[in-house]
Amino acid sequence: VQLVESGGGLVQPGGSLRLSCEASGYFVGINTMNWYRQAPGKQRELVATITSGGGTNYADFVKGRFTISRDDAKYSVYLQLNSLKPEDTAVYYCNADVFLQIGVKNDCWGQGTQVTVAS
């Protein structure tokens, strides 16, 4: 199973980006999907979560600015980033709980996509 992120880039403060992550390979389903981020010199932190039922949860530092969504038909998860701040600069990683077969799950990670917020 591969997770491939896209959509990162350089944006000015106050700007927006939309990150995408698509799963490919052999699997039978995807449970919870998450976005994490890691800034230079800092630990990786959870940004947002979306369950298979569509329930969402956000870190306090992105509430009201970021929106997570998923399209199960496309095996994809998205993160809409609005009102970006310089402190949002980080590598953003997609993470998913993937069912390789019924009853067998694997914790999968993407390679990351760089988001840089600077004027």
CSV table of C-alpha atoms in Angstrom, one decimal:
chain,number,residue,atom,x,y,z
A,1,VAL,CA,0.0,0.0,0.0
A,2,GLN,CA,1.3,3.5,-0.9
A,3,LEU,CA,0.1,6.8,0.3
A,4,VAL,CA,1.1,9.7,-2.0
A,5,GLU,CA,0.6,13.3,-0.9
A,6,SER,CA,0.5,16.3,-3.2
A,7,GLY,CA,-0.5,20.0,-3.0
A,8,GLY,CA,2.2,21.5,-0.8
A,9,GLY,CA,4.1,24.6,-1.7
A,10,LEU,CA,5.1,28.1,-0.8
A,11,VAL,CA,2.3,30.5,0.2
A,12,GLN,CA,2.1,33.9,1.8
A,13,PRO,CA,0.7,34.4,5.3
A,14,GLY,CA,-3.1,34.4,5.2
A,15,GLY,CA,-3.1,32.2,2.1
A,16,SER,CA,-4.6,28.8,1.4
A,17,LEU,CA,-3.5,25.4,0.2
A,18,ARG,CA,-5.2,22.1,-0.4
A,19,LEU,CA,-3.3,18.9,0.3
A,20,SER,CA,-4.3,15.6,-1.1
A,21,CYS,CA,-3.4,12.0,-0.3
A,22,GLU,CA,-4.3,9.0,-2.4
A,23,ALA,CA,-3.9,5.4,-1.4
A,24,SER,CA,-3.0,2.8,-4.0
A,25,GLY,CA,-2.1,-0.9,-4.0
A,26,TYR,CA,-4.0,-3.9,-2.7
A,27,PHE,CA,-6.3,-3.4,0.3
A,28,VAL,CA,-9.9,-4.0,1.2
A,29,GLY,CA,-10.7,-0.8,3.1
A,30,ILE,CA,-9.5,2.2,4.9
A,31,ASN,CA,-10.4,3.1,8.5
A,32,THR,CA,-9.2,6.3,10.1
A,33,MET,CA,-7.2,8.8,8.1
A,34,ASN,CA,-5.0,11.4,9.6
A,35,TRP,CA,-2.8,14.4,8.7
A,36,TYR,CA,0.4,15.0,10.8
A,37,ARG,CA,3.0,17.6,10.4
A,38,GLN,CA,6.6,18.0,11.5
A,39,ALA,CA,8.5,21.3,11.6
A,40,PRO,CA,12.3,21.4,11.6
A,41,GLY,CA,13.6,20.5,15.0
A,42,LYS,CA,10.2,19.6,16.4
A,43,GLN,CA,8.4,16.3,16.9
A,44,ARG,CA,5.7,15.1,14.5
A,45,GLU,CA,2.3,16.2,15.7
A,46,LEU,CA,-1.3,15.2,14.8
A,47,VAL,CA,-3.1,17.9,12.9
A,48,ALA,CA,-6.5,16.4,12.0
A,49,THR,CA,-8.3,13.0,12.0
A,50,ILE,CA,-11.3,11.7,10.0
A,51,THR,CA,-13.0,8.4,10.8
A,52,SER,CA,-14.5,6.0,8.3
A,53,GLY,CA,-17.9,7.4,9.4
A,54,GLY,CA,-16.8,11.0,8.6
A,55,GLY,CA,-16.3,12.1,12.1
A,56,THR,CA,-13.5,14.7,12.4
A,57,ASN,CA,-11.2,16.0,15.1
A,58,TYR,CA,-8.6,18.8,15.0
A,59,ALA,CA,-5.6,20.0,17.0
A,60,ASP,CA,-6.4,23.2,18.8
A,61,PHE,CA,-3.8,25.1,16.8
A,62,VAL,CA,-5.7,24.5,13.5
A,63,LYS,CA,-9.3,24.6,14.6
A,64,GLY,CA,-11.4,26.9,12.5
A,65,ARG,CA,-8.6,27.2,9.8
A,66,PHE,CA,-8.1,23.7,8.5
A,67,THR,CA,-10.6,21.2,7.2
A,68,ILE,CA,-10.1,17.5,6.7
A,69,SER,CA,-12.3,15.5,4.3
A,70,ARG,CA,-12.2,12.2,2.5
A,71,ASP,CA,-13.5,10.6,-0.7
A,72,ASP,CA,-13.7,6.8,-0.2
A,73,ALA,CA,-14.5,6.3,-3.9
A,74,LYS,CA,-11.0,7.7,-4.7
A,75,TYR,CA,-9.3,6.3,-1.6
A,76,SER,CA,-8.3,9.8,-0.8
A,77,VAL,CA,-8.1,12.2,2.1
A,78,TYR,CA,-7.7,16.0,1.8
A,79,LEU,CA,-6.6,18.9,4.1
A,80,GLN,CA,-7.8,22.4,3.3
A,81,LEU,CA,-5.5,24.9,4.9
A,82,ASN,CA,-6.8,28.4,5.2
A,83,SER,CA,-5.5,31.5,7.0
A,84,LEU,CA,-2.0,30.0,7.0
A,85,LYS,CA,0.6,31.3,9.4
A,86,PRO,CA,4.4,31.1,9.3
A,87,GLU,CA,4.2,28.6,12.2
A,88,ASP,CA,2.3,26.2,10.0
A,89,THR,CA,5.5,25.7,8.0
A,90,ALA,CA,6.2,22.0,8.1
A,91,VAL,CA,6.3,18.7,6.2
A,92,TYR,CA,2.7,17.4,6.2
A,93,TYR,CA,2.3,13.6,6.3
A,94,CYS,CA,-0.8,11.5,5.4
A,95,ASN,CA,-1.4,8.5,7.6
A,96,ALA,CA,-4.1,5.8,7.3
A,97,ASP,CA,-5.3,2.7,9.0
A,98,VAL,CA,-5.6,0.4,6.1
A,99,PHE,CA,-7.2,-3.0,6.0
A,100,LEU,CA,-5.0,-5.3,4.0
A,101,GLN,CA,-7.6,-8.0,4.4
A,102,ILE,CA,-10.6,-8.5,6.7
A,103,GLY,CA,-9.3,-8.3,10.2
A,104,VAL,CA,-5.7,-7.4,9.2
A,105,LYS,CA,-4.7,-3.7,9.5
A,106,ASN,CA,-1.6,-1.8,8.7
A,107,ASP,CA,-0.5,1.7,9.7
A,108,CYS,CA,0.6,3.4,6.5
A,109,TRP,CA,2.4,6.7,5.9
A,110,GLY,CA,3.0,8.9,3.0
A,111,GLN,CA,6.4,10.5,2.1
A,112,GLY,CA,5.3,14.0,3.1
A,113,THR,CA,4.7,17.2,1.3
A,114,GLN,CA,6.4,20.5,2.3
A,115,VAL,CA,4.3,23.5,3.2
A,116,THR,CA,6.1,26.8,3.6
A,117,VAL,CA,4.4,29.9,4.7
A,118,ALA,CA,6.5,33.0,4.2
A,119,SER,CA,6.1,36.5,2.7
